[in-house]
Coordinates of C-alpha atoms in Angstrom, one line a residue:
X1 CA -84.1 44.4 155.7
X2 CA -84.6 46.5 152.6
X3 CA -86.3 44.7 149.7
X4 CA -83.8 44.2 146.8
X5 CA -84.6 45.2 143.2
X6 CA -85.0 41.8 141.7
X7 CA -87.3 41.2 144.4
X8 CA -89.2 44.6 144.0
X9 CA -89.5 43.8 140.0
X10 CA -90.9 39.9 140.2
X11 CA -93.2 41.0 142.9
X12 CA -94.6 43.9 140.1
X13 CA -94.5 42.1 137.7
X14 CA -96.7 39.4 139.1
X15 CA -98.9 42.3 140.2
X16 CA -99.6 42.8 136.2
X17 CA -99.6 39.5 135.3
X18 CA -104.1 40.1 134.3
X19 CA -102.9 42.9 132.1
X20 CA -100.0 41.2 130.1
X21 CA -102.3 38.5 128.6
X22 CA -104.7 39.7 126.0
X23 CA -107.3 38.1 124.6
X24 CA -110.1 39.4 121.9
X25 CA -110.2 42.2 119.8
X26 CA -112.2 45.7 120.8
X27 CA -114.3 45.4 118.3
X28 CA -114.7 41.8 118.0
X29 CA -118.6 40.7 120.4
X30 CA -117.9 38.3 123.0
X31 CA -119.1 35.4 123.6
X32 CA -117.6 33.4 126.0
X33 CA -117.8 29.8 126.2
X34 CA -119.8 27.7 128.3
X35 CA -118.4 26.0 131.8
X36 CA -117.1 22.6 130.7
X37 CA -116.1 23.8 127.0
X38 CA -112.9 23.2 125.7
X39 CA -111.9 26.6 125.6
X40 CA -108.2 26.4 123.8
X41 CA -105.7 23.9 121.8
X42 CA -102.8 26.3 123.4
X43 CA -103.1 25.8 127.2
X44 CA -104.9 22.6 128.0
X45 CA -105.4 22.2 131.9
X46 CA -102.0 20.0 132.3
X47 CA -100.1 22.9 130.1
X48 CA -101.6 25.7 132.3
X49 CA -100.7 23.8 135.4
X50 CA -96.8 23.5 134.2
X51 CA -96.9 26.9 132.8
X52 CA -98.2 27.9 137.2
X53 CA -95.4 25.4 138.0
X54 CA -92.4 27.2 136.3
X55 CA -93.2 30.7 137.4
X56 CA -94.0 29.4 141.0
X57 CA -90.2 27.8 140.6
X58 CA -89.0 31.1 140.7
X59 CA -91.4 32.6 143.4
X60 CA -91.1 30.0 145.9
X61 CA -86.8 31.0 146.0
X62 CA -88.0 34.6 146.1
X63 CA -87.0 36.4 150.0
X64 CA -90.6 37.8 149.7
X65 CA -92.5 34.5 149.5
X66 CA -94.0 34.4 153.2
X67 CA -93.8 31.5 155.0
X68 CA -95.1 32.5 158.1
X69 CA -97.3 29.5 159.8
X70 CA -99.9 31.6 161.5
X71 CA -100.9 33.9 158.5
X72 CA -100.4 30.8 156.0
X73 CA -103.2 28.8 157.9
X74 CA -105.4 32.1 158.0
X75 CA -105.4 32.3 154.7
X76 CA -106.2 28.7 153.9
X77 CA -108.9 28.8 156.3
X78 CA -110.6 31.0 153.9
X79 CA -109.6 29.4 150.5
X80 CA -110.5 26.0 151.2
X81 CA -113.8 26.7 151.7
X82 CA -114.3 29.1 148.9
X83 CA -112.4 26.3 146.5
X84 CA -115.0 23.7 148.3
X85 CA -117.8 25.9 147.5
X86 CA -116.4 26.1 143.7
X87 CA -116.7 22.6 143.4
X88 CA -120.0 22.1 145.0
X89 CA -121.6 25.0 142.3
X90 CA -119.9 23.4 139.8
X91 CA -117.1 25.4 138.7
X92 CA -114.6 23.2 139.1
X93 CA -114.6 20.2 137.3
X94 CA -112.6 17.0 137.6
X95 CA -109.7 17.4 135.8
X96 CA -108.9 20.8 137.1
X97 CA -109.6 19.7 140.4
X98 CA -107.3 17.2 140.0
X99 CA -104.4 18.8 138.1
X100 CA -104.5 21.8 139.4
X101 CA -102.8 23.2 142.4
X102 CA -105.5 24.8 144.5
X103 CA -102.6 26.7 146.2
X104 CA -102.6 29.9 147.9
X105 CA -99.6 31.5 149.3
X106 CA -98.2 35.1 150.8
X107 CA -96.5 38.0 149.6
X108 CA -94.3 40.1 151.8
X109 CA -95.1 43.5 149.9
X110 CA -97.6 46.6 151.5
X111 CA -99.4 47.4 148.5
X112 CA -102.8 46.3 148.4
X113 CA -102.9 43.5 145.8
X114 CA -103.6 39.8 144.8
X115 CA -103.0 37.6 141.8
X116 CA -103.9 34.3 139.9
X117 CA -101.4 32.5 138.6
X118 CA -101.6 29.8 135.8
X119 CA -102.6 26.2 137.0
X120 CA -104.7 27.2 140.3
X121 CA -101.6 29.6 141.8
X122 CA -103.2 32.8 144.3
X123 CA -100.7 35.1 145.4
X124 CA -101.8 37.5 148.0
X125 CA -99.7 40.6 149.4
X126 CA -99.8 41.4 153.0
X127 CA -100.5 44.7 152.2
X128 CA -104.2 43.7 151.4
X129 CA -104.6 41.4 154.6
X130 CA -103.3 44.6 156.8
X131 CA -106.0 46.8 155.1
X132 CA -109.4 44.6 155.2
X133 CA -111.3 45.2 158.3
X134 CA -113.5 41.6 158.1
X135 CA -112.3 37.9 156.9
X136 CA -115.0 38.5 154.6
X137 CA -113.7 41.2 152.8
X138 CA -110.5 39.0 152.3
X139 CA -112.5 36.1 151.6
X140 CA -113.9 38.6 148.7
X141 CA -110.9 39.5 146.8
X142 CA -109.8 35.3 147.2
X143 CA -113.0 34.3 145.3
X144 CA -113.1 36.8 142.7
X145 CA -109.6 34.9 142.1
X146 CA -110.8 32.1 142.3
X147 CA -113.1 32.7 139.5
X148 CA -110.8 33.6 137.4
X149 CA -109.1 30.3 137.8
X150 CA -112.3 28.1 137.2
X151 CA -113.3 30.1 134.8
X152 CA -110.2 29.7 132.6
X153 CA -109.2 32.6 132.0
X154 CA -106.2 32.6 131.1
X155 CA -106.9 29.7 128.2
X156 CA -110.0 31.7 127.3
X157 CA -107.6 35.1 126.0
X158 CA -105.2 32.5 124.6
X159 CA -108.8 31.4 122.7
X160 CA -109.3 34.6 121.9
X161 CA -106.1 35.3 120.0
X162 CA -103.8 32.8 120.4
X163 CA -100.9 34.0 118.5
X164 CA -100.7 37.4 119.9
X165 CA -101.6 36.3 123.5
X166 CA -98.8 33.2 123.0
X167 CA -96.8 35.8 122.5
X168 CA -97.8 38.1 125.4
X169 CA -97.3 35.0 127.8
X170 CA -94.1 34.4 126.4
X171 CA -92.5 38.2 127.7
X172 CA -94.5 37.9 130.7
X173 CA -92.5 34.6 131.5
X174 CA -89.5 36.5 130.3
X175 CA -89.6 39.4 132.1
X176 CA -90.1 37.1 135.5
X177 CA -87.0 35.1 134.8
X178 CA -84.9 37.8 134.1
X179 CA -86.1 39.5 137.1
X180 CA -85.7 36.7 139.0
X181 CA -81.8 36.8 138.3
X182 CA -81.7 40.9 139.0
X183 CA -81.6 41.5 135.4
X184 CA -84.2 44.5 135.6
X185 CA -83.4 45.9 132.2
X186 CA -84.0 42.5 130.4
X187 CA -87.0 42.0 132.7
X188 CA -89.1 45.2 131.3
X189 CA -87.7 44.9 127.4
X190 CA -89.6 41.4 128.0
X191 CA -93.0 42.6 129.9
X192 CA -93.1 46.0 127.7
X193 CA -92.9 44.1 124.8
X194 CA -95.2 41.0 124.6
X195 CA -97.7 43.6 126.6
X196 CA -97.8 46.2 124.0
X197 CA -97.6 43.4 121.0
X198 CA -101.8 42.9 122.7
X199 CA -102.8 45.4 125.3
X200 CA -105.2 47.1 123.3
X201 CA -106.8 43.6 122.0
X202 CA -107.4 42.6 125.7
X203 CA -109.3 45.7 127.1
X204 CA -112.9 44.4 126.3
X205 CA -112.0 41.0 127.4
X206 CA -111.0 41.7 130.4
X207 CA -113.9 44.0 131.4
X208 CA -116.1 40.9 130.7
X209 CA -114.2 38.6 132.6
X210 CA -113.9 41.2 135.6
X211 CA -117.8 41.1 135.3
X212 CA -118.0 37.3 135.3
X213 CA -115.4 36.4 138.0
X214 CA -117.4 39.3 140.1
X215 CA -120.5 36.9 139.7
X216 CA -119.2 33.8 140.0
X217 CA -117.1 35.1 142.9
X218 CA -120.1 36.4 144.6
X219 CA -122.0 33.5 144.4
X220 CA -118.7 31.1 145.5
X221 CA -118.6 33.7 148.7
X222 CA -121.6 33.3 149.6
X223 CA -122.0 29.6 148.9
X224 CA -118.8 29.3 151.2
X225 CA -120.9 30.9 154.4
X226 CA -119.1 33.8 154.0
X227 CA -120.9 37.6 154.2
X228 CA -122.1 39.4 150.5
X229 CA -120.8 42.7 152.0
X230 CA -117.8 41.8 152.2
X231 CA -117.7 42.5 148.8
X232 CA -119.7 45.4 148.9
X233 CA -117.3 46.5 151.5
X234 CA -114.2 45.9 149.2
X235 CA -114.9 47.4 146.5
X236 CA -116.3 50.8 148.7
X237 CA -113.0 50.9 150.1
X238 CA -110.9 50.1 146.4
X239 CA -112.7 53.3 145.2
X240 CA -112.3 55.5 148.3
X241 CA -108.6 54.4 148.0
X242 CA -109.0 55.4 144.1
X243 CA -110.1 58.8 144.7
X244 CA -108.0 60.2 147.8
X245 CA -104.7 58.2 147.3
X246 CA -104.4 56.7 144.0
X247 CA -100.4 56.5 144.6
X248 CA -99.4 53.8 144.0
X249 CA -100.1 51.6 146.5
X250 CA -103.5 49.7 145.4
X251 CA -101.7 47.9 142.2
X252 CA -104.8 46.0 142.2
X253 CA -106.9 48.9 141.2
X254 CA -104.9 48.7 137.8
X255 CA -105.2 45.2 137.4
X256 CA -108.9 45.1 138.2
X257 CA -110.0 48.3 137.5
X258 CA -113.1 49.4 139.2
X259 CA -116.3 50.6 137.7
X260 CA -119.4 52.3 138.7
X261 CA -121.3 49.3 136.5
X262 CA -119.1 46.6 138.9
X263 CA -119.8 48.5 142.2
X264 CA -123.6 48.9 141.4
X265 CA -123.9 44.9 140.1
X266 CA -122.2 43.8 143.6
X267 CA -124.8 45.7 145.8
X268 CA -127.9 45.0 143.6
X269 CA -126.6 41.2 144.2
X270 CA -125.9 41.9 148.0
X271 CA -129.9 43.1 147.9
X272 CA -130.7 39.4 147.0
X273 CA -129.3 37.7 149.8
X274 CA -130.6 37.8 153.7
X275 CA -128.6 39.8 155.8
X276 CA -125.6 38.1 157.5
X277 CA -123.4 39.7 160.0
X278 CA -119.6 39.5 159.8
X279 CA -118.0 37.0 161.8
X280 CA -114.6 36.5 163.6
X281 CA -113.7 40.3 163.5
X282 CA -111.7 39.7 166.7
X283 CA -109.3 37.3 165.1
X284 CA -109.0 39.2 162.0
X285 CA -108.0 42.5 163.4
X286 CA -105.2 40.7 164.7
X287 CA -104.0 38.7 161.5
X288 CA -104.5 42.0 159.8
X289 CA -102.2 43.6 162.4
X290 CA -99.6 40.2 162.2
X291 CA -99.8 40.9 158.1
X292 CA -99.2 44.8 159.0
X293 CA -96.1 44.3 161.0
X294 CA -94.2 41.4 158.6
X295 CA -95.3 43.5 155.4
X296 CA -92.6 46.1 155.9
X297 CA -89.4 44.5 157.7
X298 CA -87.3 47.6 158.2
X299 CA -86.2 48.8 161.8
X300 CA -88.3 52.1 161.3
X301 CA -91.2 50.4 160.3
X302 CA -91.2 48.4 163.2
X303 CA -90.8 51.4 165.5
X304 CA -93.3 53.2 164.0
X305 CA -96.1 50.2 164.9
X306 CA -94.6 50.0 168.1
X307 CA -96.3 52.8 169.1
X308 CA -99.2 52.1 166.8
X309 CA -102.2 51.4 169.8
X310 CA -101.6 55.1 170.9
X311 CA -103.1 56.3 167.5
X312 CA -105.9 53.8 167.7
X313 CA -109.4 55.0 168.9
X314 CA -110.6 54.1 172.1
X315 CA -112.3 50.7 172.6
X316 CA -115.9 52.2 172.9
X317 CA -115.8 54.4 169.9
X318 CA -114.4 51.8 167.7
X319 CA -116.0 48.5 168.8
X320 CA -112.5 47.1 170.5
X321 CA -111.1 46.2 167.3
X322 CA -109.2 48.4 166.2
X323 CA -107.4 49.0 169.7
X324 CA -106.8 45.1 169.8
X325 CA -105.1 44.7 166.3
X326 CA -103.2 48.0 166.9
X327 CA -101.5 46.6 169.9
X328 CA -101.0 42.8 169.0
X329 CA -98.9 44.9 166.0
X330 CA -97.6 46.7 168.9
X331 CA -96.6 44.0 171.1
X332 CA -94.8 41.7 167.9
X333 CA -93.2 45.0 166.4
X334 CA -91.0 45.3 169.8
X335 CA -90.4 41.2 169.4
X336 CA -89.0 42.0 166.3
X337 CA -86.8 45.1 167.8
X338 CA -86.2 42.9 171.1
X339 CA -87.8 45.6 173.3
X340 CA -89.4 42.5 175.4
X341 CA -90.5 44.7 178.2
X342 CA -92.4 47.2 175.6
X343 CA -93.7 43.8 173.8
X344 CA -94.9 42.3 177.1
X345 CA -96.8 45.2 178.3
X346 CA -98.5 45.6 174.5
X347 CA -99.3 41.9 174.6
X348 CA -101.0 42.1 177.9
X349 CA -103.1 45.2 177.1
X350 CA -104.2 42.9 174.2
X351 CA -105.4 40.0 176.0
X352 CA -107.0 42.9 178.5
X353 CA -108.9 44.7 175.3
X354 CA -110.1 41.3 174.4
X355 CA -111.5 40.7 177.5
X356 CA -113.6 44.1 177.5
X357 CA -114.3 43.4 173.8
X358 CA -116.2 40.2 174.9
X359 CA -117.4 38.9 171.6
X360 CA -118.6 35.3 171.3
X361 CA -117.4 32.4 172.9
X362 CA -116.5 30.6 170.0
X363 CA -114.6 34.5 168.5
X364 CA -113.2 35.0 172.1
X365 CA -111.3 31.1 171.8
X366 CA -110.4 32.2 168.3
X367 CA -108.9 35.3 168.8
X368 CA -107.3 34.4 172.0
X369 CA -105.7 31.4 170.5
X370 CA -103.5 34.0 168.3
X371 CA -102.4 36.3 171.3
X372 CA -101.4 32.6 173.0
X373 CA -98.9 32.1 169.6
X374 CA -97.7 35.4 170.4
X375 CA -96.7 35.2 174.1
X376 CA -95.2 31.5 172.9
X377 CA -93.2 33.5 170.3
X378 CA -92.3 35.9 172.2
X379 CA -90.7 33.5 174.9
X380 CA -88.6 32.1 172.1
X381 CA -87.4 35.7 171.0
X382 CA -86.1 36.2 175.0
X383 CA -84.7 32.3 175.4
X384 CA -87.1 31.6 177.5
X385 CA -88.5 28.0 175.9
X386 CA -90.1 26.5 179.5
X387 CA -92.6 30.1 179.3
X388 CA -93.5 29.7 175.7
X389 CA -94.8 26.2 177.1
X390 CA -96.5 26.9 179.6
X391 CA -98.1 29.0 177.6
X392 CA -99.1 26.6 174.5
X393 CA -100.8 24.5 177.2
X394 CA -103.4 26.4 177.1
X395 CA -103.9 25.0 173.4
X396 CA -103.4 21.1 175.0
X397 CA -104.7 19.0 172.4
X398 CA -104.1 20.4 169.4
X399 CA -102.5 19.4 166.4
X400 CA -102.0 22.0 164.2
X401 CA -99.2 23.4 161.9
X402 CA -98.4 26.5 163.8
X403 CA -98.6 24.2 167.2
X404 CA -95.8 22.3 165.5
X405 CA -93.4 24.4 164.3
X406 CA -94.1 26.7 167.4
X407 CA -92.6 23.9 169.6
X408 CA -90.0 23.1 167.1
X409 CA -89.1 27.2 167.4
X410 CA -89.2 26.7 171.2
X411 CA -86.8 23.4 171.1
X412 CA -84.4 25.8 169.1
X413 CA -84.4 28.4 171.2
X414 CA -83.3 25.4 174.8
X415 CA -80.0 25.6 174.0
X416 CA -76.8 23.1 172.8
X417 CA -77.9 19.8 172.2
X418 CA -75.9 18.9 175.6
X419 CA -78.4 20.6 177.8
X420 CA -82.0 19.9 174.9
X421 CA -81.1 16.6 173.6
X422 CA -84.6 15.3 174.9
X423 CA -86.5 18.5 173.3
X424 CA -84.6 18.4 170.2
X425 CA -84.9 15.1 169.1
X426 CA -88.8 14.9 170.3
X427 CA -88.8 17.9 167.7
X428 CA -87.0 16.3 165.1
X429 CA -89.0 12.8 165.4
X430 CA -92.6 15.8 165.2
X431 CA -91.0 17.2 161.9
X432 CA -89.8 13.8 160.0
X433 CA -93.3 12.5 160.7
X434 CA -94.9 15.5 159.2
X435 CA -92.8 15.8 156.4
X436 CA -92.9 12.5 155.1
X437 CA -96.5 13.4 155.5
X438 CA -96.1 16.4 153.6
X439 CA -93.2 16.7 151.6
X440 CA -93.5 19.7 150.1
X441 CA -93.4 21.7 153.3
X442 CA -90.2 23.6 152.5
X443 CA -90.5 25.4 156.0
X444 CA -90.6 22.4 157.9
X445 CA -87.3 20.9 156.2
X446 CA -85.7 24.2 157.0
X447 CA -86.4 23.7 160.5
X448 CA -85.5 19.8 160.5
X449 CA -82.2 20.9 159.3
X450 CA -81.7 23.1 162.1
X451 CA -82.3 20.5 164.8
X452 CA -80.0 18.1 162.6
X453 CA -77.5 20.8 162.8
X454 CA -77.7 20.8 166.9
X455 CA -77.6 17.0 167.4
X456 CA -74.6 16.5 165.4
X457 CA -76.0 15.0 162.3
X458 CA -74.1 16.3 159.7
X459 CA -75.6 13.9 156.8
X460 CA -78.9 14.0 157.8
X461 CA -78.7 18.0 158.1
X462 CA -77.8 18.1 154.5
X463 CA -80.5 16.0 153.4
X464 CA -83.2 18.0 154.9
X465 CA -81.2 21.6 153.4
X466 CA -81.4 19.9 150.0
X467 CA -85.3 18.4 150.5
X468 CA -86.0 22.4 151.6
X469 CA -84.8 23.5 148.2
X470 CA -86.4 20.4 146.2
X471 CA -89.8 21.7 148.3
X472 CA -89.4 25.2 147.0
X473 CA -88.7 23.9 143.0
X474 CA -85.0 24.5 143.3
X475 CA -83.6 21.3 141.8
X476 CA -80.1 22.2 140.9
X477 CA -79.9 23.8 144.4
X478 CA -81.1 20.2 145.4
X479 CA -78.7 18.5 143.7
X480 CA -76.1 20.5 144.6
X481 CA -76.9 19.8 148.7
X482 CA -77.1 16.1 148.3
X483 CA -74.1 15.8 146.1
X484 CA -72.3 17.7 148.8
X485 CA -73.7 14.8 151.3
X486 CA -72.4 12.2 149.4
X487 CA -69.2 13.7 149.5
X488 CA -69.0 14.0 153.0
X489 CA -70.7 10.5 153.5
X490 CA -67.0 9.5 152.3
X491 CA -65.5 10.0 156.0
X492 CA -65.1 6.8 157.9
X493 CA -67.5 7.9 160.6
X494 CA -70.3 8.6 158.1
X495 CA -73.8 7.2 158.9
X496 CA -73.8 4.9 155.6
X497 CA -77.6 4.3 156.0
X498 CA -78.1 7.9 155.9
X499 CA -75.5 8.2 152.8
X500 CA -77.9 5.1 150.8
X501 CA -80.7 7.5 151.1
X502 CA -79.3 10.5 149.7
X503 CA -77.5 8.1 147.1
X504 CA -81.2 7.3 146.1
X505 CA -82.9 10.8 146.4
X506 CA -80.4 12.2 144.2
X507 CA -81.0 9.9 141.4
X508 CA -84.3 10.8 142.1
X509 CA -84.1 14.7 141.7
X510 CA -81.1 14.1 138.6
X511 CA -83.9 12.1 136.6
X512 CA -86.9 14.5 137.4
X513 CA -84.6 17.6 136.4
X514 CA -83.7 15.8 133.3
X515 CA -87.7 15.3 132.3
X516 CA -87.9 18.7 132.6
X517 CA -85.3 19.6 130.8
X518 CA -86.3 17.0 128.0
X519 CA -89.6 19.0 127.9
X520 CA -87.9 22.5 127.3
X521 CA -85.5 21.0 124.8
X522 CA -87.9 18.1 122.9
X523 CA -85.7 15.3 121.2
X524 CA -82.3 16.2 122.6
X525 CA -80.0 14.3 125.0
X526 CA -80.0 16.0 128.0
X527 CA -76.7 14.8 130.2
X528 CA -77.5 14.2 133.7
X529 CA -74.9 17.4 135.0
X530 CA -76.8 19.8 132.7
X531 CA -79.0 22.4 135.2
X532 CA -82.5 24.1 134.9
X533 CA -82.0 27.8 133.3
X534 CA -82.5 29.7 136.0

């Protein structure tokens, strides 16, 4: 599937979003505020937070917002305790713990780069999971974001110079909606101009911040259990990447420009603390090669990783690792290209490598837990349901996210609801527990509305199709669904309970639209048929 402009554009533009708000002059000293201050009349923590909200509107409907289960629980792994570690040093105070979002999420793009958004927001390209070698250089690059969040710093340029930076986050906001809706022209008149209104104001500014979300990052890293060198590492392989390949590819460099001053400050801090070794490397190499192969969906990319473990050193020379990522990438690159023999024979040399690798008990579990996902996905790919699982057996006992919508992937794949009736609707009973659990999981409605599809429940599909556009801030697409329902609900053999509800959910979504739109618009009637801008 080749990535369309619009998509190419928000993506970038997202990339830049550090650069496009300024804050104090060049030749103004900087003094920035203590934790706890109030650092701006402009962007309080509930307007940040709704500023995060809008844009993430229009990311969460973008085809290149991942919402892969396995890599999604990766990654939280390692944000929540960083953001837990935050709160323990004191960075994150009450308000913003409570208002803000705290929410990571995944970018289908290969360049190396991640992002903080407004209102607690981390975006984070696959590009950058495929290239780290440890969780703790990922965990790294996530608290350095992090900082930037609890330190404020978005509010703090605002401080700076709030009409020029007001004006800055306006054409950022812009430019996103307009590329959003494929208008590309409309998209860079809008970036190019609130950024060059204040680029030159914001250069000093941002250096200083860079510093201080290096510290604090540092210190949240560590504090989190993580390894110092991971951002040691990091940074030694942002400036090789600098020097020999600067093309492109490493956005991040431009947002977060490196410095000699930045690389010497993390290594005199790494000096400080007792050596730690990194840990789960075995799990990593193969959420880094998972990242690799979903980064780049195109048929030639997935041929060329197909054959990616016969490039990989051996096991001795390179600890295992390398060998073991290269052919879990491998084995779920021919999934994707239905080779299932060549993906079978990958997958078992992985679980052999592992076994030579022999790491610790509690890495070996880890790591072998992920190559268990991937024979389970690949017996969905092939029809096969009963193999996937026997396979998630092994896993008896847990309760996870990717153990749910694993099985509900599996029920999918049994067949017509004549012959998986029993499967289907033990899935669907799984999935309407979790979401009412977790409403916002727009993945799971998606799948709900599958199985509701297969057992013949038209109303109750349509419900769930609208709930997984309500989940991923597409109100009128919401409303839309559910005003569809209702007029279906008007056939004679229309489950009328089932028509009540979405009667009541539409109000629901018709009045929270209209608040929003009372916001945009202050002291105008807003009629209820009147949609969000887009």
């Amino acid at each position: 599937m080749k990535k369309s402009p619009a998509s190419r554009a928000l993506l970038s533009l997202l990339a830049a979003t550090s650069l496009l708000l300024p804050g104090a002059p060049l030749s103004a000293q900087v003094n920035l505020p203590a934790l706890g201050d109030s650092v701006s009349q402009d962007l309080d923590v509930g307007s940040e937070r709704r500023l995060g909200d809008q844009v993430m509107r229009q990311i969460r409907i973008d085809p290149d917002y991942v919402l892969d289960p396995l890599l999604q629980e990766y990654l939280e792994g390692i944000w929540v305790p960083l953001v837990n570690a935050g709160r323990k040093l004191g960075h994150i105070g009450d308000e913003t713990q409570a208002r803000f979002a705290w929410e990571p999420f995944l970018v289908r793009d290969k360049s190396v780069n991640a992002f903080a958004l407004p209102g607690g927001f981390v975006g984070t390209h696959l590009g950058l999971i495929a290239m780290t070698v440890s969780r703790d250089e990922l965990a790294s690059v996530l608290a350095h974001e992090l900082s930037h969040i609890t330190q404020r710093h978005i509010a703090r340029r605002i401080a700076g110079d709030s009409r020029n930076s007001m004006v800055a986050v306006a054409g950022l906001l812009l430019g996103i909606l307009a590329a959003s809706r494929g208008n590309i022209d409309m998209a860079n008149a809008g970036i190019i101009g609130g950024q060059a209104a204040a680029t030159q104001l914001s250069l000093n500014f941002s250096r200083d911040m860079e510093r201080e979300a290096d510290r604090v990052g540092f210190n949240v890293l560590v504090e989190a259990g993580f390894a110092g060198s991971g951002m040691v590492g990091m940074f030694e392989r942002m400036e090789q990447a600098y020097h020999l390949m600067d093309n492109g590819a490493y956005p991040y460099l431009r947002s977060h420009p490196l410095t000699s001053e930045r690389i010497g400050d993390a290594r005199t801090r790494l000096a400080l603390e007792p050596f730690m070794r990194p840990r789960g490397l075995a799990e990593h190499a193969l959420m880094a090669a998972r990242a690799r192969a979903l980064m780049d969906p195109r048929v030639d990319a997935w041929k060329v990783l197909e054959n990616y473990d016969a490039g990989a050193r051996n096991i001795k020379e390179a600890g295992g690792y390398e060998q073991l990522g290269a052919r879990y990438a491998a084995a779920l690159s021919s999934i994707k290209l239905r080779n299932f023999d060549r993906a079978e024979a990958s997958l078992r040399s992985a679980e052999l490598t592992l076994q030579l690798i022999s790491p610790s008990p509690a890495e070996t579990a880890a790591a072998s837990r992920q190559l268990t996902y991937l024979r389970a996905e690949l017996a969905e790919a092939r029809g096969r349901p009963a193999d996937g699982l026997a396979a998630l057996d092994k896993l008896q006992g847990e309760k996870s996210r990717p153990m749910l919508m694993q099985r509900v992937g599996l029920a999918l794949a049994s067949g017509p609801a004549a012959t998986a009736g029993p499967a289907l609707r033990e899935a669907a009973d799984a999935l309407q527990t979790h979401v009412s659990l977790e409403p916002s999981d727009a993945y799971a409605w998606s799948q709900l509305a599958l199985i509701w599809e297969k057992l013949g429940q038209p109303l109750r599909a349509v419900r769930a199709q609208a709930e997984t556009r309500a989940a991923a801030g597409d109100l009128n697409g919401a409303i839309d669904r559910l005003r569809s329902g209702l007029r279906q609900s008007r056939s004679r053999d229309a489950d009328q309970v089932e028509a009540s509800v979405i009667d009541a959910r539409l109000r629901t979504l018709v009045y929270e639209r209209q608040s929003i739109l009372a916001e945009i618009y202050r002291g105008r009637y807003i009629p209820p048929d009147v949609e969000l801008p887009n």
